[in-house]
Amino acid sequence: MSDQGEGNTQYRKQVSLANLLQRYGFSQPQLNNFLKKNTFLLYSNNTHDIEKSLCLLLSFKIPQKPLVSLIYDCPAVLDYEFLNKWQVGFSKFGVCVSPVAIRNVLECSTRFKVVDPDGFCKTVEVFKGLGFSDATVNKVVEGFPCVVLLSESELYRKVGFLVKFGFPKDGVDRVLSSFPGVLGFGIEARLKPLLDEFRDLGFSRNVIRNEIIREPKILGMELSELSRCLELFRTLKCREPIKERIFIHGEFRAGVEVKLRVDCLCNHGLIRREAFKILWKEPRVILYDLKDIEKKIEFLVNQMKLDVNCLVDVPEYLGVNFEKQIVPRYNVIEYLRSKDALDYEVTLREMIKLSRLRFYNFFVKPYPECENLFGRFSDIIVRKQTVGLWKLFKPEKQPDNEDDSKAMRSFMESLG
């Protein structure tokens, strides 16, 4: 009987805890997995203590999704004494810490027991002592929460390295705000060899510094990565106007643009060799904005239901206009499919590589209802056949009259 009573008590605790967590944003699948993995919550804490901890977490104004992920990944954060200690610590800081930064610090503190409010306060004081704004401190902690694990001397050395290279104060501020992960790189192992490589490629300190300030993610490049990007241009075959637009801001920036697009394609599942092949076959991709490339890939995968690997065979898809070419052609093909008007499966290659005129003649002209889907066709100029010289020198035909007919008959009779 005692075992049965204990089982009923545990069940009631589980139901009570599940209801509580559900009120704070947990979904049913998350609840099931969370309670299975963290049965200690049913034994070491009562629901009242957990609710106090949740109320304290809410007081930090952490958004619901990041809050749920914090509790799910780090259930130790529900310790009320732990949270109370950090609440007191945050109130003493001379910086208004953002909710996302608080969430990251709490996660870091539960994972690495060496992080406490005093240690975090010292990190903040170092940044304030170096003249960084509250906004920069928050962005650093939001983007690289492990900064709280670095010692004061490490922070001084890494910021000092950037200053020594010639970065102005606002330049260092921008680098740390946009790419705080740079603080996790070693100077001798990563940063110095990378900048030395840029110099060996023939770029001046001024060019390197200006480009890094414009795009701080350059410091996240692997060694020899820029060299590989620049090699692409040596065998690049494209029209001269496209090449001029690629190099309009210099070779360094062109190489960085290649790197960013290679990263974008790799993030969607392609390997680096395939990404470089796409850029080599379709250089116009380098000119398109990253958001535009993302939009095209998202449309390809989610709307067209095609695999991203088909871009290796049809890289032209990324080099054409999304609104003017991809969407109208897709709408026409989908309409014809819905009407069973196609005798065969139209591939991505046919959809993209056909000229506008040929696509119109094949898929739009025979079906007038597709005109609106395809858009206006007035911008296509159909060249007329050049008039032959024989037409230009052909004499005008004169109208026949009765006198001419009589004269012709009498002439023919005289020959007979």
XYZ file of C-alpha atoms in Angstrom:
416
model
C 0.000 0.000 0.000
C 2.829 2.359 0.836
C 4.364 1.777 -2.609
C 1.033 2.501 -4.251
C 0.629 5.676 -2.207
C 4.120 6.839 -3.113
C 3.382 6.124 -6.771
C 0.222 8.220 -6.631
C 2.150 11.063 -4.995
C 4.801 10.989 -7.735
C 2.121 10.952 -10.399
C 0.402 13.980 -8.862
C 3.742 15.796 -8.707
C 4.418 14.964 -12.332
C 1.004 16.225 -13.451
C 1.366 19.385 -11.371
C 4.864 20.051 -12.747
C 3.722 19.375 -16.315
C 0.834 21.838 -15.970
C 3.177 24.444 -14.517
C 5.750 24.117 -17.294
C 3.028 24.122 -19.923
C 1.819 27.490 -18.615
C 5.319 28.857 -19.187
C 5.483 27.762 -22.829
C 6.505 24.099 -22.936
C 4.888 22.042 -25.708
C 3.634 18.514 -25.049
C 6.567 16.750 -26.821
C 9.047 18.961 -24.929
C 7.322 18.157 -21.636
C 7.478 14.402 -22.179
C 11.188 14.415 -23.005
C 12.051 16.944 -20.300
C 10.350 15.035 -17.500
C 11.828 11.727 -18.634
C 15.361 13.092 -18.587
C 15.006 15.101 -15.373
C 13.203 12.908 -12.868
C 15.262 14.518 -10.085
C 12.849 17.465 -10.248
C 10.139 15.210 -8.819
C 12.273 14.239 -5.821
C 14.542 17.140 -4.944
C 12.135 20.032 -5.537
C 8.514 20.715 -4.895
C 6.310 22.507 -7.383
C 6.202 25.657 -5.261
C 10.014 26.092 -5.411
C 10.073 25.554 -9.168
C 7.283 28.087 -9.641
C 9.281 30.655 -7.637
C 12.271 29.996 -9.891
C 10.139 30.419 -13.007
C 8.758 33.715 -11.700
C 12.315 34.887 -11.073
C 13.324 33.905 -14.616
C 10.358 35.854 -15.986
C 11.518 38.926 -14.077
C 14.609 38.947 -16.326
C 12.210 39.540 -19.274
C 13.694 36.682 -21.294
C 11.486 35.940 -24.360
C 9.448 32.743 -24.158
C 11.296 30.615 -26.734
C 14.805 31.382 -25.396
C 13.470 30.848 -21.851
C 12.029 27.415 -22.692
C 15.244 26.373 -24.479
C 17.301 27.505 -21.455
C 15.237 25.414 -19.028
C 15.121 22.445 -21.428
C 18.904 22.427 -22.027
C 19.947 23.461 -18.506
C 17.371 22.294 -15.928
C 19.797 23.217 -13.152
C 18.811 26.822 -13.827
C 15.603 26.147 -11.856
C 17.611 26.298 -8.619
C 16.062 29.240 -6.754
C 19.179 30.109 -4.726
C 21.272 30.120 -7.908
C 18.845 32.510 -9.642
C 18.531 34.749 -6.600
C 22.307 35.142 -6.454
C 22.409 36.206 -10.101
C 19.483 38.603 -9.663
C 21.402 40.413 -6.926
C 24.515 40.385 -9.114
C 22.747 41.858 -12.167
C 21.284 44.657 -10.049
C 24.795 45.737 -8.986
C 26.258 45.981 -12.494
C 26.797 49.395 -13.994
C 25.429 48.064 -17.283
C 21.841 47.426 -18.310
C 22.198 43.763 -19.319
C 19.845 42.667 -22.101
C 17.472 39.688 -21.588
C 19.298 37.628 -24.250
C 22.650 38.355 -22.579
C 21.183 37.308 -19.191
C 19.918 34.067 -20.729
C 23.373 33.296 -22.186
C 25.175 34.117 -18.937
C 22.845 31.852 -16.932
C 23.397 29.007 -19.386
C 27.161 29.491 -19.274
C 27.077 29.604 -15.473
C 25.166 26.316 -15.169
C 27.432 24.552 -17.666
C 30.717 25.945 -16.310
C 30.576 26.194 -12.555
C 33.487 28.667 -12.503
C 31.234 31.500 -13.728
C 29.665 33.572 -10.966
C 28.290 37.132 -10.700
C 31.645 38.477 -9.454
C 33.495 37.014 -12.435
C 30.948 38.416 -14.853
C 31.202 41.803 -13.164
C 34.989 41.814 -13.714
C 34.492 41.045 -17.413
C 32.043 43.952 -17.720
C 34.480 46.262 -15.909
C 37.258 45.354 -18.352
C 35.085 46.342 -21.323
C 33.931 49.527 -19.632
C 37.543 50.349 -18.760
C 38.492 49.983 -22.421
C 35.790 52.497 -23.318
C 33.180 50.200 -24.855
C 29.511 51.126 -24.681
C 26.755 49.146 -22.925
C 25.407 48.152 -26.346
C 28.757 46.620 -27.320
C 29.036 44.724 -24.017
C 25.543 43.273 -24.540
C 26.277 42.242 -28.143
C 29.504 40.541 -27.086
C 27.760 38.543 -24.323
C 24.820 37.735 -26.622
C 27.049 36.516 -29.448
C 29.915 34.978 -27.442
C 28.782 34.197 -23.879
C 32.003 32.261 -23.203
C 33.715 35.641 -22.987
C 32.998 35.388 -19.240
C 35.501 32.507 -19.106
C 38.363 34.672 -20.389
C 40.760 36.289 -17.950
C 41.316 40.032 -17.806
C 44.796 39.677 -19.331
C 43.408 37.695 -22.294
C 40.806 40.364 -23.011
C 43.400 43.148 -22.837
C 45.759 41.217 -25.157
C 43.129 40.517 -27.819
C 41.735 44.032 -27.906
C 45.306 45.370 -27.850
C 46.224 43.211 -30.849
C 43.490 44.830 -32.940
C 44.530 48.309 -31.827
C 48.186 47.562 -32.615
C 47.261 46.478 -36.142
C 45.808 49.937 -36.672
C 42.112 49.579 -35.956
C 40.605 52.837 -34.619
C 38.464 52.804 -31.485
C 35.168 52.787 -33.390
C 36.588 50.095 -35.695
C 37.330 47.763 -32.753
C 33.852 48.530 -31.402
C 32.267 47.507 -34.714
C 34.349 44.317 -34.980
C 33.393 43.159 -31.474
C 29.728 44.118 -31.925
C 29.340 42.350 -35.265
C 31.651 39.386 -34.695
C 32.233 38.864 -30.946
C 33.452 35.328 -31.634
C 36.810 36.847 -32.583
C 37.548 36.995 -28.840
C 37.607 33.193 -28.817
C 40.474 33.000 -31.339
C 44.076 32.716 -30.249
C 46.393 35.509 -31.339
C 49.420 33.406 -32.248
C 47.452 30.390 -33.463
C 44.819 32.170 -35.572
C 44.637 35.957 -35.825
C 48.282 36.827 -36.528
C 48.804 34.098 -39.196
C 45.550 35.147 -40.885
C 46.514 38.830 -41.140
C 50.028 37.848 -42.250
C 48.480 35.767 -45.043
C 46.486 38.775 -46.246
C 49.701 40.805 -46.348
C 51.505 38.029 -48.252
C 48.750 38.112 -50.871
C 49.770 41.690 -51.610
C 47.117 43.677 -49.734
C 48.098 46.716 -47.692
C 47.293 47.169 -44.013
C 44.902 49.948 -44.943
C 42.900 47.745 -47.349
C 42.809 44.847 -44.868
C 41.732 47.090 -41.999
C 38.985 48.841 -43.982
C 37.570 45.585 -45.328
C 37.525 43.953 -41.874
C 35.721 46.958 -40.405
C 33.180 46.720 -43.225
C 32.780 42.933 -42.800
C 34.193 41.708 -39.444
C 33.409 38.064 -40.325
C 36.582 38.141 -42.416
C 38.421 37.382 -39.177
C 36.529 34.091 -39.054
C 38.198 32.869 -42.247
C 40.333 29.750 -42.131
C 43.965 30.023 -43.159
C 44.404 29.915 -46.979
C 40.625 30.326 -47.457
C 40.955 33.735 -49.105
C 43.711 32.359 -51.352
C 41.323 29.642 -52.534
C 38.631 32.232 -53.235
C 41.024 34.382 -55.249
C 42.135 31.359 -57.292
C 38.581 31.109 -58.602
C 39.059 34.376 -60.499
C 42.117 33.158 -62.440
C 40.022 30.732 -64.516
C 36.740 32.632 -64.384
C 35.004 32.889 -67.751
C 32.286 35.493 -68.006
C 31.367 38.629 -69.903
C 33.569 41.627 -69.244
C 30.766 43.804 -67.744
C 30.080 41.087 -65.117
C 33.779 40.802 -64.290
C 34.021 44.593 -63.921
C 31.097 44.608 -61.469
C 32.681 41.771 -59.456
C 35.956 43.684 -59.059
C 34.445 47.159 -58.735
C 35.533 47.418 -55.059
C 38.846 45.619 -55.442
C 40.147 42.067 -55.417
C 40.068 41.655 -51.628
C 36.367 42.415 -51.358
C 35.613 40.221 -54.373
C 37.341 37.321 -52.604
C 35.339 37.983 -49.433
C 32.083 38.023 -51.412
C 32.993 34.601 -52.835
C 33.699 33.312 -49.307
C 30.331 34.545 -47.998
C 28.429 32.887 -50.846
C 30.347 29.635 -50.476
C 29.419 29.647 -46.769
C 25.784 30.346 -47.673
C 25.629 27.390 -50.077
C 27.414 25.090 -47.611
C 24.922 26.033 -44.897
C 22.220 24.537 -47.121
C 23.959 21.169 -47.431
C 26.416 21.516 -50.307
C 30.110 20.721 -49.894
C 32.720 23.394 -50.574
C 33.843 21.876 -53.872
C 30.251 21.976 -55.165
C 29.794 25.557 -53.946
C 32.939 26.708 -55.770
C 31.809 24.869 -58.903
C 28.484 26.720 -58.858
C 30.184 30.110 -58.545
C 32.662 29.262 -61.300
C 29.887 28.203 -63.708
C 27.537 31.052 -62.756
C 29.592 34.128 -61.671
C 26.453 36.301 -61.511
C 25.749 34.662 -58.136
C 28.613 36.764 -56.705
C 26.686 39.916 -57.644
C 23.415 38.920 -55.986
C 22.748 39.840 -52.379
C 22.934 37.002 -49.844
C 19.291 37.539 -48.890
C 18.296 37.079 -52.517
C 20.287 33.830 -52.736
C 18.690 32.582 -49.521
C 15.245 33.415 -50.913
C 15.921 31.481 -54.128
C 17.174 28.401 -52.282
C 14.227 28.507 -49.875
C 11.828 28.682 -52.847
C 13.640 25.823 -54.585
C 13.448 23.522 -51.554
C 10.136 24.475 -49.936
C 7.988 25.533 -52.892
C 9.417 23.624 -55.846
C 10.183 20.562 -53.644
C 13.595 20.026 -55.269
C 16.871 19.009 -53.672
C 19.499 21.703 -53.212
C 22.027 19.473 -55.000
C 20.302 20.190 -58.323
C 22.004 23.602 -58.212
C 25.261 21.873 -59.152
C 23.696 20.874 -62.504
C 21.660 24.058 -63.000
C 23.653 26.885 -61.332
C 21.888 29.349 -63.661
C 18.926 29.175 -61.273
C 20.846 31.369 -58.817
C 21.929 33.784 -61.550
C 18.525 34.863 -62.845
C 16.012 37.316 -61.458
C 13.692 35.800 -58.857
C 10.571 37.938 -59.405
C 10.855 38.339 -63.186
C 11.935 34.864 -64.242
C 11.809 32.141 -61.579
C 8.385 32.832 -60.069
C 6.465 33.495 -63.327
C 7.887 30.397 -65.039
C 7.175 28.214 -62.024
C 3.588 29.508 -61.864
C 3.035 28.696 -65.552
C 4.444 25.155 -65.238
C 2.439 24.459 -62.073
C -0.756 25.663 -63.740
C -0.171 23.419 -66.757
C 0.569 20.465 -64.467
C -2.684 21.028 -62.612
C -4.553 20.925 -65.941
C -2.660 17.808 -67.176
C -1.521 19.853 -70.151
C 2.095 18.612 -70.070
C 3.079 15.408 -71.844
C 6.360 15.137 -69.925
C 8.018 16.318 -66.698
C 9.548 19.772 -67.118
C 12.940 19.806 -65.397
C 14.584 22.725 -63.633
C 17.050 22.976 -66.503
C 14.261 23.449 -69.056
C 12.422 25.856 -66.806
C 15.446 28.120 -66.333
C 17.707 27.731 -69.365
C 15.139 28.300 -72.103
C 15.211 31.846 -73.417
C 12.250 34.008 -72.547
C 10.991 33.865 -76.119
C 11.281 30.076 -76.418
C 9.632 29.516 -73.041
C 6.792 31.785 -74.150
C 6.340 29.921 -77.433
C 6.412 26.472 -75.794
C 4.388 26.975 -72.624
C 2.500 30.272 -72.755
C 1.453 31.047 -76.310
C -0.653 27.865 -76.767
C -2.514 28.618 -73.519
C -3.840 32.202 -73.443
C -4.872 31.847 -69.782
C -1.154 31.634 -68.913
C -0.490 35.170 -70.181
C -1.380 36.729 -66.839
C 0.774 34.226 -64.925
C 3.754 34.819 -67.177
C 3.465 38.592 -67.193
C 3.626 41.038 -70.037
C 5.568 39.961 -73.103
C 5.883 43.428 -74.586
C 9.506 43.815 -73.483
C 10.597 41.084 -75.927
C 11.452 42.411 -79.359
C 10.897 39.874 -82.113
C 13.363 40.765 -84.860
C 11.827 40.873 -88.330
C 13.477 39.256 -91.355
C 15.745 41.717 -93.145
C 14.151 42.862 -96.396
C 16.004 41.330 -99.393
C 17.504 43.519 -102.146
C 15.354 41.813 -104.783
C 12.303 43.334 -103.113
C 13.846 46.786 -103.053
C 14.676 46.742 -106.806
C 11.461 45.078 -107.971
C 9.583 47.539 -110.227
C 6.166 48.642 -109.226
C 3.308 46.748 -110.810
C 1.198 49.031 -112.979
C -2.548 48.465 -113.225
C -3.694 46.898 -116.551
C -6.092 48.787 -118.858
C -8.012 47.826 -122.070
C -5.655 49.606 -124.501
C -2.630 47.783 -123.098
C -4.441 44.464 -123.461
C -5.322 45.150 -127.145
C -1.740 46.174 -127.919
C -0.406 43.006 -126.285
C -2.810 40.788 -128.240
C -1.977 42.393 -131.572
C 1.756 42.023 -130.810
C 1.360 38.335 -130.036
C -0.731 37.800 -133.214
C 1.949 39.430 -135.355
C 4.507 36.955 -134.045
C 2.287 34.043 -135.002
